[in-house]
mmCIF file of C-alpha atoms in Angstrom:
data_model
loop_
_atom_site.group_PDB
_atom_site.id
_atom_site.type_symbol
_atom_site.label_atom_id
_atom_site.label_comp_id
_atom_site.label_asym_id
_atom_site.label_seq_id
_atom_site.Cartn_x
_atom_site.Cartn_y
_atom_site.Cartn_z
ATOM 1 C CA MET A 367 32.335 38.065 -95.395
ATOM 2 C CA ALA A 368 33.572 38.289 -98.997
ATOM 3 C CA SER A 369 30.182 39.522 -100.218
ATOM 4 C CA LEU A 370 30.132 42.134 -97.450
ATOM 5 C CA ALA A 371 33.622 43.376 -98.410
ATOM 6 C CA ALA A 372 32.639 43.523 -102.110
ATOM 7 C CA SER A 373 29.568 45.628 -101.368
ATOM 8 C CA LEU A 374 31.536 48.228 -99.368
ATOM 9 C CA PRO A 375 33.347 51.088 -101.177
ATOM 10 C CA ARG A 376 37.079 50.980 -101.515
ATOM 11 C CA PRO A 377 39.095 52.998 -98.993
ATOM 12 C CA LYS A 378 40.451 56.355 -100.095
ATOM 13 C CA HIS A 379 43.803 55.983 -98.340
ATOM 14 C CA ASN A 380 46.056 52.954 -98.602
ATOM 15 C CA TYR A 381 48.519 52.002 -95.896
ATOM 16 C CA ASP A 382 51.534 49.784 -96.463
ATOM 17 C CA GLU A 383 51.241 47.244 -93.660
ATOM 18 C CA GLU A 384 52.645 43.813 -93.270
ATOM 19 C CA GLU A 385 50.337 40.874 -93.694
ATOM 20 C CA PRO A 386 49.113 39.935 -90.196
ATOM 21 C CA GLU A 387 48.637 36.455 -88.996
ATOM 22 C CA ALA A 388 45.318 34.740 -89.522
ATOM 23 C CA MET A 389 44.641 34.370 -85.840
ATOM 24 C CA HIS A 390 45.216 36.964 -83.184
ATOM 25 C CA VAL A 391 47.511 35.958 -80.356
ATOM 26 C CA VAL A 392 45.401 36.610 -77.256
ATOM 27 C CA ASP A 393 48.083 35.657 -74.742
ATOM 28 C CA GLN A 394 50.390 38.471 -75.851
ATOM 29 C CA SER A 395 50.216 41.363 -73.374
ATOM 30 C CA PRO A 396 51.160 44.991 -74.107
ATOM 31 C CA SER A 397 53.501 44.940 -71.126
ATOM 32 C CA GLU A 398 55.900 42.748 -73.101
ATOM 33 C CA GLY A 399 56.726 45.646 -75.430
ATOM 34 C CA ALA A 400 55.331 44.165 -78.638
ATOM 35 C CA ALA A 401 52.426 46.033 -80.230
ATOM 36 C CA ALA A 402 49.177 44.133 -80.752
ATOM 37 C CA GLN A 403 48.608 43.084 -84.352
ATOM 38 C CA ILE A 404 45.139 44.095 -85.594
ATOM 39 C CA PRO A 405 43.909 42.365 -88.782
ATOM 40 C CA PRO A 406 42.804 44.717 -91.569
ATOM 41 C CA TYR A 407 39.206 45.308 -92.467
ATOM 42 C CA GLY A 408 37.578 42.278 -94.121
ATOM 43 C CA GLN A 409 40.066 39.799 -92.596
ATOM 44 C CA ARG A 410 38.995 39.912 -88.980
ATOM 45 C CA LYS A 411 37.302 36.536 -88.844
ATOM 46 C CA GLY A 412 38.194 34.875 -85.556
ATOM 47 C CA PHE A 413 39.596 38.119 -84.118
ATOM 48 C CA THR A 414 38.064 39.072 -80.743
ATOM 49 C CA PRO A 415 39.285 42.278 -79.097
ATOM 50 C CA ARG A 416 39.583 41.834 -75.349
ATOM 51 C CA LYS A 417 42.308 44.218 -74.210
ATOM 52 C CA ALA A 418 42.888 47.941 -74.718
ATOM 53 C CA ALA A 419 45.881 47.170 -76.973
ATOM 54 C CA ASP A 420 43.607 45.264 -79.381
ATOM 55 C CA PHE A 421 41.891 48.522 -80.344
ATOM 56 C CA GLY A 422 45.077 50.515 -80.926
ATOM 57 C CA ASP A 423 44.217 54.203 -80.994
ATOM 58 C CA GLY A 424 40.831 53.688 -82.649
ATOM 59 C CA GLY A 425 37.361 52.715 -81.567
ATOM 60 C CA ALA A 426 35.308 49.557 -81.617
ATOM 61 C CA PHE A 427 34.966 47.188 -84.555
ATOM 62 C CA PRO A 428 31.317 47.252 -85.754
ATOM 63 C CA GLU A 429 31.591 43.985 -87.714
ATOM 64 C CA ILE A 430 32.594 42.038 -84.578
ATOM 65 C CA HIS A 431 29.455 41.388 -82.566
ATOM 66 C CA VAL A 432 30.868 41.177 -79.036
ATOM 67 C CA ALA A 433 30.939 43.621 -76.134
ATOM 68 C CA GLN A 434 33.833 46.032 -76.781
ATOM 69 C CA TYR A 435 35.269 48.724 -74.527
ATOM 70 C CA PRO A 436 37.889 50.748 -76.477
ATOM 71 C CA LEU A 437 40.118 52.757 -74.163
ATOM 72 C CA GLY A 438 37.975 51.481 -71.298
ATOM 73 C CA MET A 439 34.955 53.568 -72.343
ATOM 74 C CA GLY A 440 31.635 52.224 -71.027
ATOM 75 C CA GLN A 441 33.253 49.566 -68.902
ATOM 76 C CA LYS A 442 32.027 49.413 -65.332
ATOM 77 C CA LYS A 443 34.785 49.815 -62.833
ATOM 78 C CA SER A 444 34.912 46.909 -60.441
ATOM 79 C CA GLY A 445 34.730 48.018 -56.847
ATOM 80 C CA SER A 446 35.559 46.084 -53.740
ATOM 81 C CA VAL A 447 35.450 42.327 -53.999
ATOM 82 C CA LYS A 448 32.296 40.883 -52.429
ATOM 83 C CA THR A 449 33.664 37.347 -52.164
ATOM 84 C CA VAL A 450 34.646 36.151 -48.707
ATOM 85 C CA SER A 451 37.847 34.185 -48.516
ATOM 86 C CA LEU A 452 37.662 30.552 -47.448
ATOM 87 C CA VAL A 453 38.368 30.133 -43.735
ATOM 88 C CA MET A 454 39.121 26.814 -42.049
ATOM 89 C CA ASP A 455 38.906 25.951 -38.359
ATOM 90 C CA LYS A 456 41.380 23.957 -36.265
ATOM 91 C CA LYS A 457 39.932 20.640 -37.373
ATOM 92 C CA GLY A 458 40.127 21.499 -41.070
ATOM 93 C CA HIS A 459 36.398 22.139 -41.541
ATOM 94 C CA ILE A 460 35.078 25.102 -43.499
ATOM 95 C CA ARG A 461 33.808 27.942 -41.304
ATOM 96 C CA TYR A 462 30.591 29.078 -42.971
ATOM 97 C CA ASP A 463 30.050 31.724 -40.288
ATOM 98 C CA ALA A 464 32.894 33.813 -41.720
ATOM 99 C CA ILE A 465 30.350 35.680 -43.843
ATOM 100 C CA ALA A 466 28.578 36.871 -40.661
ATOM 101 C CA MET A 467 31.866 38.295 -39.301
ATOM 102 C CA GLU A 468 32.731 40.124 -42.534
ATOM 103 C CA GLY A 469 32.935 43.882 -42.044
ATOM 104 C CA GLN A 470 32.391 43.689 -38.276
ATOM 105 C CA ASP A 471 34.598 44.945 -35.484
ATOM 106 C CA LYS A 472 37.340 42.554 -34.486
ATOM 107 C CA ASP A 473 36.320 42.797 -30.808
ATOM 108 C CA LYS A 474 32.653 42.107 -31.553
ATOM 109 C CA VAL A 475 31.424 38.709 -30.384
ATOM 110 C CA ILE A 476 29.124 36.993 -32.889
ATOM 111 C CA PHE A 477 27.409 33.743 -31.933
ATOM 112 C CA SER A 478 26.849 31.797 -35.132
ATOM 113 C CA ARG A 479 27.532 28.161 -34.298
ATOM 114 C CA ALA A 480 25.508 25.514 -32.529
ATOM 115 C CA THR A 481 28.223 25.097 -29.900
ATOM 116 C CA ASP A 482 27.643 28.694 -28.788
ATOM 117 C CA LEU A 483 24.237 27.649 -27.406
ATOM 118 C CA ILE A 484 25.777 25.126 -25.011
ATOM 119 C CA ALA A 485 26.546 26.448 -21.542
ATOM 120 C CA ARG A 486 30.148 26.025 -20.467
ATOM 121 C CA ALA A 487 32.069 26.719 -17.298
ATOM 122 C CA PRO A 488 34.809 29.396 -17.529
ATOM 123 C CA ASP A 489 38.353 28.163 -17.223
ATOM 124 C CA GLU A 490 40.947 29.417 -14.766
ATOM 125 C CA LYS A 491 42.519 31.748 -17.313
ATOM 126 C CA GLU A 492 39.253 33.627 -17.812
ATOM 127 C CA LEU A 493 38.699 33.922 -14.053
ATOM 128 C CA GLU A 494 42.230 35.176 -13.415
ATOM 129 C CA ARG A 495 42.424 38.681 -11.937
ATOM 130 C CA PRO A 496 44.091 41.322 -14.140
ATOM 131 C CA GLY A 497 47.578 42.486 -13.331
ATOM 132 C CA GLU A 498 48.702 45.981 -12.349
ATOM 133 C CA GLU A 499 49.824 46.895 -15.876
ATOM 134 C CA GLU A 500 46.492 45.803 -17.360
ATOM 135 C CA GLU A 501 44.649 47.778 -14.678
ATOM 136 C CA ARG A 502 46.641 50.914 -15.541
ATOM 137 C CA GLU A 503 45.941 50.481 -19.270
ATOM 138 C CA THR A 504 42.230 49.991 -18.596
ATOM 139 C CA ALA A 505 42.124 53.048 -16.329
ATOM 140 C CA GLU A 506 43.928 55.129 -18.989
ATOM 141 C CA ARG A 507 41.497 54.050 -21.703
ATOM 142 C CA THR A 508 38.561 54.819 -19.409
ATOM 143 C CA ARG A 509 39.967 58.270 -18.597
ATOM 144 C CA GLU A 510 40.498 59.076 -22.280
ATOM 145 C CA ALA A 511 36.962 57.930 -23.149
ATOM 146 C CA LEU A 512 35.478 60.065 -20.350
ATOM 147 C CA GLU A 513 37.538 63.087 -21.397
ATOM 148 C CA LYS A 514 36.334 62.664 -24.974
ATOM 149 C CA ILE A 515 32.705 62.584 -23.825
ATOM 150 C CA VAL A 516 33.145 65.607 -21.534
ATOM 151 C CA SER A 517 34.964 67.632 -24.203
ATOM 152 C CA GLY A 518 32.175 66.849 -26.668
ATOM 153 C CA LYS A 519 29.548 68.044 -24.193
ATOM 154 C CA VAL A 520 31.502 71.238 -23.472
ATOM 155 C CA ALA A 521 32.005 71.948 -27.174
ATOM 156 C CA ALA A 522 28.292 71.444 -27.812
ATOM 157 C CA ALA A 523 27.417 73.931 -25.044
ATOM 158 C CA LYS A 524 29.552 76.685 -26.550
ATOM 159 C CA PRO A 525 27.930 79.105 -29.011
ATOM 160 C CA THR A 526 28.562 78.182 -32.634
ATOM 161 C CA GLN A 527 28.379 81.719 -34.022
ATOM 162 C CA THR A 528 30.164 84.782 -32.749
ATOM 163 C CA ALA A 529 29.756 88.384 -33.759
ATOM 164 C CA ASP A 530 32.334 89.116 -36.419
ATOM 165 C CA LYS A 531 34.137 92.399 -36.428
ATOM 166 C CA VAL A 532 32.738 94.904 -38.837
ATOM 167 C CA LYS A 533 35.169 95.626 -41.627
ATOM 168 C CA GLU A 534 36.106 99.190 -42.354
ATOM 169 C CA ALA A 535 34.028 101.015 -44.879
ATOM 170 C CA THR A 536 35.379 101.458 -48.391
ATOM 171 C CA PHE A 537 34.800 104.386 -50.699
ATOM 172 C CA VAL A 538 34.193 103.961 -54.416
ATOM 173 C CA ARG A 539 34.192 106.720 -57.002
ATOM 174 C CA TYR A 540 31.298 106.268 -59.450
ATOM 175 C CA THR A 541 31.089 108.004 -62.812
ATOM 176 C CA PRO A 542 27.722 107.567 -64.544
ATOM 177 C CA SER A 543 27.523 107.003 -68.288
ATOM 178 C CA GLN A 544 24.940 109.738 -68.696
ATOM 179 C CA THR A 545 26.243 113.089 -67.510
ATOM 180 C CA SER A 546 23.389 115.298 -68.611
ATOM 181 C CA ALA A 547 21.699 117.668 -66.201
ATOM 182 C CA GLY A 548 18.550 115.515 -66.032
ATOM 183 C CA HIS A 549 20.439 112.522 -64.717
ATOM 184 C CA ASN A 550 22.281 112.027 -61.457
ATOM 185 C CA SER A 551 21.145 115.425 -60.191
ATOM 186 C CA GLY A 552 23.560 117.087 -62.566
ATOM 187 C CA ALA A 553 26.659 115.621 -60.846
ATOM 188 C CA ARG A 554 29.345 114.068 -62.985
ATOM 189 C CA GLN A 555 30.781 111.810 -60.313
ATOM 190 C CA ARG A 556 29.659 110.351 -57.035
ATOM 191 C CA VAL A 557 31.560 108.898 -54.081
ATOM 192 C CA ILE A 558 29.840 105.790 -52.682
ATOM 193 C CA ARG A 559 30.569 104.494 -49.186
ATOM 194 C CA MET A 560 30.266 100.684 -48.955
ATOM 195 C CA SER A 561 30.044 98.963 -45.548
ATOM 196 C CA GLU A 562 28.967 95.496 -44.465
ATOM 197 C CA VAL A 563 25.813 95.002 -42.435
ATOM 198 C CA GLN A 564 26.528 93.473 -39.067
ATOM 199 C CA VAL A 565 25.013 89.984 -38.662
ATOM 200 C CA ASP A 566 23.044 89.197 -35.532
ATOM 201 C CA PRO A 567 24.680 86.141 -33.864
ATOM 202 C CA LEU A 568 21.354 85.067 -32.369
ATOM 203 C CA GLU A 569 19.574 85.089 -35.696
ATOM 204 C CA PRO A 570 18.274 81.622 -36.598
ATOM 205 C CA PRO A 571 19.808 79.979 -39.662
ATOM 206 C CA ARG A 572 18.241 80.759 -42.996
ATOM 207 C CA PHE A 573 18.554 77.216 -44.276
ATOM 208 C CA LYS A 574 17.369 73.860 -42.989
ATOM 209 C CA HIS A 575 19.633 71.088 -41.852
ATOM 210 C CA LYS A 576 18.840 67.786 -43.477
ATOM 211 C CA LYS A 577 19.789 64.796 -41.422
ATOM 212 C CA VAL A 578 21.575 62.061 -43.266
ATOM 213 C CA PRO A 579 19.715 58.758 -42.894
ATOM 214 C CA ALA A 580 21.358 56.389 -40.494
ATOM 215 C CA GLY A 581 23.273 53.447 -41.840
ATOM 216 C CA PRO A 582 22.082 49.886 -41.577
ATOM 217 C CA PRO A 583 22.239 48.415 -38.076
ATOM 218 C CA SER A 584 24.419 45.507 -37.109
ATOM 219 C CA PRO A 585 23.148 42.150 -38.325
ATOM 220 C CA PRO A 586 21.033 40.278 -35.789
ATOM 221 C CA VAL A 587 22.316 37.253 -33.955
ATOM 222 C CA PRO A 588 21.616 34.175 -36.077
ATOM 223 C CA VAL A 589 18.930 31.972 -34.581
ATOM 224 C CA MET A 590 19.311 28.222 -34.909
ATOM 225 C CA HIS A 591 16.129 26.671 -36.296
ATOM 226 C CA SER A 592 15.231 23.033 -36.597
ATOM 227 C CA PRO A 593 14.881 21.727 -40.144
ATOM 228 C CA PRO A 594 11.413 22.359 -41.615
ATOM 229 C CA LYS A 595 9.018 19.442 -41.587
ATOM 230 C CA LYS A 596 6.216 18.700 -43.992
ATOM 231 C CA LEU A 597 2.759 19.602 -42.699
ATOM 232 C CA THR A 598 0.189 16.852 -42.546
ATOM 233 C CA ALA A 599 -3.521 17.073 -43.237
ATOM 234 C CA LYS A 600 -4.189 17.148 -39.488
ATOM 235 C CA ASP A 601 -1.840 20.124 -39.056
ATOM 236 C CA HIS A 602 -3.659 21.970 -41.849
ATOM 237 C CA ALA A 603 -7.009 21.192 -40.238
ATOM 238 C CA ASP A 604 -5.781 22.389 -36.838
ATOM 239 C CA TRP A 605 -4.701 25.715 -38.333
ATOM 240 C CA VAL A 606 -8.117 26.389 -39.890
ATOM 241 C CA ILE A 607 -9.337 29.204 -37.642
ATOM 242 C CA PRO A 608 -13.031 30.099 -38.107
ATOM 243 C CA PRO A 609 -13.920 33.778 -38.437
ATOM 244 C CA CYS A 610 -15.114 35.718 -35.428
ATOM 245 C CA ILE A 611 -18.928 35.826 -35.547
ATOM 246 C CA SER A 612 -20.860 37.471 -32.732
ATOM 247 C CA ASN A 613 -24.063 35.916 -31.418
ATOM 248 C CA TRP A 614 -25.277 39.324 -30.264
ATOM 249 C CA LYS A 615 -24.434 41.858 -32.989
ATOM 250 C CA ASN A 616 -24.719 41.766 -36.770
ATOM 251 C CA THR A 617 -24.311 45.388 -37.836
ATOM 252 C CA LYS A 618 -23.762 44.523 -41.511
ATOM 253 C CA GLY A 619 -26.858 42.343 -41.647
ATOM 254 C CA TYR A 620 -25.077 39.312 -43.086
ATOM 255 C CA THR A 621 -26.855 35.991 -43.401
ATOM 256 C CA ILE A 622 -24.625 33.544 -41.561
ATOM 257 C CA ALA A 623 -25.098 29.821 -42.022
ATOM 258 C CA LEU A 624 -25.837 27.743 -38.975
ATOM 259 C CA ASP A 625 -22.751 25.552 -39.354
ATOM 260 C CA LYS A 626 -20.535 28.651 -39.603
ATOM 261 C CA ARG A 627 -22.139 30.100 -36.497
ATOM 262 C CA LEU A 628 -21.637 26.864 -34.592
ATOM 263 C CA ALA A 629 -18.038 26.673 -35.816
ATOM 264 C CA ALA A 630 -17.409 30.235 -34.657
ATOM 265 C CA ASP A 631 -19.064 29.483 -31.333
ATOM 266 C CA GLY A 632 -16.261 27.118 -30.493
ATOM 267 C CA ARG A 633 -18.443 24.191 -29.528
ATOM 268 C CA GLY A 634 -16.681 21.897 -31.943
ATOM 269 C CA LEU A 635 -13.343 22.702 -30.314
ATOM 270 C CA GLN A 636 -14.530 21.564 -26.897
ATOM 271 C CA GLN A 637 -14.239 17.904 -25.936
ATOM 272 C CA PRO A 638 -17.023 16.659 -23.635
ATOM 273 C CA LYS A 639 -15.775 15.249 -20.349
ATOM 274 C CA ILE A 640 -18.031 13.387 -17.946
ATOM 275 C CA SER A 641 -17.187 13.810 -14.309
ATOM 276 C CA ASP A 642 -16.945 10.880 -11.873
ATOM 277 C CA GLY A 643 -19.634 12.504 -9.751
ATOM 278 C CA PHE A 644 -22.280 11.502 -12.306
ATOM 279 C CA ALA A 645 -21.502 7.813 -11.744
ATOM 280 C CA LYS A 646 -21.530 8.248 -7.987
ATOM 281 C CA PHE A 647 -24.813 10.158 -8.159
ATOM 282 C CA ALA A 648 -26.402 7.485 -10.373
ATOM 283 C CA GLU A 649 -25.233 4.739 -7.999
ATOM 284 C CA VAL A 650 -26.695 6.592 -5.018
ATOM 285 C CA LEU A 651 -29.984 7.020 -6.906
ATOM 286 C CA TYR A 652 -30.099 3.303 -7.704
ATOM 287 C CA ALA A 653 -29.416 2.434 -4.059
ATOM 288 C CA ALA A 654 -32.106 4.859 -2.847
ATOM 289 C CA GLU A 655 -34.549 3.395 -5.372
ATOM 290 C CA ARG A 656 -33.851 -0.161 -4.208
ATOM 291 C CA LYS A 657 -34.245 0.906 -0.589
ATOM 292 C CA ALA A 658 -37.517 2.694 -1.346
ATOM 293 C CA LYS A 659 -38.832 -0.392 -3.179
ATOM 294 C CA ALA A 660 -37.917 -2.582 -0.220
ATOM 295 C CA GLU A 661 -39.666 -0.206 2.182
ATOM 296 C CA VAL A 662 -42.765 -0.144 -0.013
ATOM 297 C CA GLU A 663 -42.802 -3.951 -0.142
ATOM 298 C CA GLU A 664 -42.425 -4.161 3.652
ATOM 299 C CA ARG A 665 -45.272 -1.688 4.173
ATOM 300 C CA ALA A 666 -47.448 -3.633 1.730
ATOM 301 C CA LYS A 667 -46.745 -6.871 3.613
ATOM 302 C CA ILE A 668 -47.541 -5.261 6.960
ATOM 303 C CA ARG A 669 -50.714 -3.740 5.537
ATOM 304 C CA GLU A 670 -51.740 -7.108 4.146
ATOM 305 C CA GLN A 671 -51.044 -8.799 7.483
ATOM 306 C CA LEU A 672 -53.094 -6.194 9.326
ATOM 307 C CA ALA A 673 -55.952 -6.607 6.856
ATOM 308 C CA ARG A 674 -55.801 -10.387 7.195
ATOM 309 C CA GLN A 675 -55.743 -10.061 10.979
ATOM 310 C CA ARG A 676 -58.773 -7.739 10.883
ATOM 311 C CA ARG A 677 -60.607 -10.160 8.617
ATOM 312 C CA GLU A 678 -59.780 -13.038 10.932
ATOM 313 C CA GLU A 679 -60.885 -11.037 13.970
ATOM 314 C CA LYS A 680 -64.112 -10.076 12.224
ATOM 315 C CA GLU A 681 -64.745 -13.652 11.149
ATOM 316 C CA GLN A 682 -64.027 -14.839 14.672
ATOM 317 C CA LYS A 683 -66.442 -12.295 16.055
ATOM 318 C CA LEU A 684 -69.070 -13.292 13.551
ATOM 319 C CA ARG A 685 -68.426 -16.920 14.390
ATOM 320 C CA GLU A 686 -68.869 -16.200 18.099
ATOM 321 C CA LEU A 687 -72.079 -14.253 17.454
ATOM 322 C CA ALA A 688 -73.397 -17.118 15.383
ATOM 323 C CA GLN A 689 -72.497 -19.584 18.098
ATOM 324 C CA GLU A 690 -74.182 -17.439 20.714
ATOM 325 C CA ALA A 691 -77.213 -17.219 18.498
ATOM 326 C CA ARG A 692 -77.299 -21.001 18.118
ATOM 327 C CA ASN A 693 -76.773 -21.471 21.829
ATOM 328 C CA GLU A 694 -79.598 -19.100 22.666
ATOM 329 C CA ARG A 695 -81.873 -20.841 20.246
ATOM 330 C CA ARG A 696 -80.978 -24.209 21.766
ATOM 331 C CA GLY A 697 -81.377 -22.947 25.282
ATOM 332 C CA ILE A 698 -84.831 -21.564 24.571
ATOM 333 C CA VAL A 699 -85.958 -24.771 22.964
ATOM 334 C CA GLY A 700 -84.410 -27.102 25.541
ATOM 335 C CA SER A 701 -85.529 -25.320 28.765
ATOM 336 C CA VAL A 702 -89.434 -25.592 29.102
ATOM 337 C CA PRO A 703 -90.962 -23.828 32.165
ATOM 338 C CA GLU A 704 -92.761 -25.906 34.788
ATOM 339 C CA GLY A 705 -96.548 -25.660 35.182
ATOM 340 C CA SER A 706 -97.076 -24.819 31.612
ATOM 341 C CA GLY A 707 -99.652 -27.723 31.448
ATOM 342 C CA MET A 708 -98.003 -29.547 28.718
ATOM 343 C CA GLY A 709 -97.085 -33.061 29.144
#
């Protein structure tokens, strides 16, 4: 700081001031009546101007590198406080839903707690019928509200513009600057009659009405959500939705892989389910097959028996023919006719 003060030129005017203290008293306020003590130039180490009295009647101090607002210039004016005051319930717990009720109508019902979702039965006080005085007050408020609506409708139906009365004409004496014969038809003065043009009350307005944008609506009713849970690999796989690929049209002429086409077909999403009728049908087929095999075996046995019986009958017949042939041969040999001369 000493080198900086030595490099600067000396001031032209000298002021006889008392030696200020080394440190500025920040706690001293101008309301106490004592003037703020400002250190002279070159001795302002540790001095930080914070209040308007620290600047006196002058401006900011360029050698002090802090945000300075002399006489309040450049300082943003603080508006309404955005902080919501802390509200406690009957049990001493903090009511975090107070921020949802901030700026709302006092009669507006806002459901913001988990207990509001639980159904409850109304008590006797809520079901109590209103008294005569309350009925009269309600009827009076209803009548005033209806009268306000009707008066608004009637006022809107009335014409907004009426034909104003035409003001009387005024006469003005006009003297031109050029009074030669070639100007103003040679007249030195003229009398001008000024009258207002009557405005047509049915004439449309010559300017456009711009509607002011509507304000923000009331905040929605808070919805209670369950705490978020971490998605698993199965959840990610279930949310993989294949693109829609048609099996009939391909206007863009894309080459679609077979696995993508099968995935888009939805066959992989279907779980095969075998009906109980297949088992019953298979069991019936097995039973019919066993029955058919048994019938075939029975027919084969009967056919074999018939063939054996035919063979036996044929052998018996052949046996009888052979016996008859032997008997005939024996009879011819054994029976010799008499008188044959043999003997």
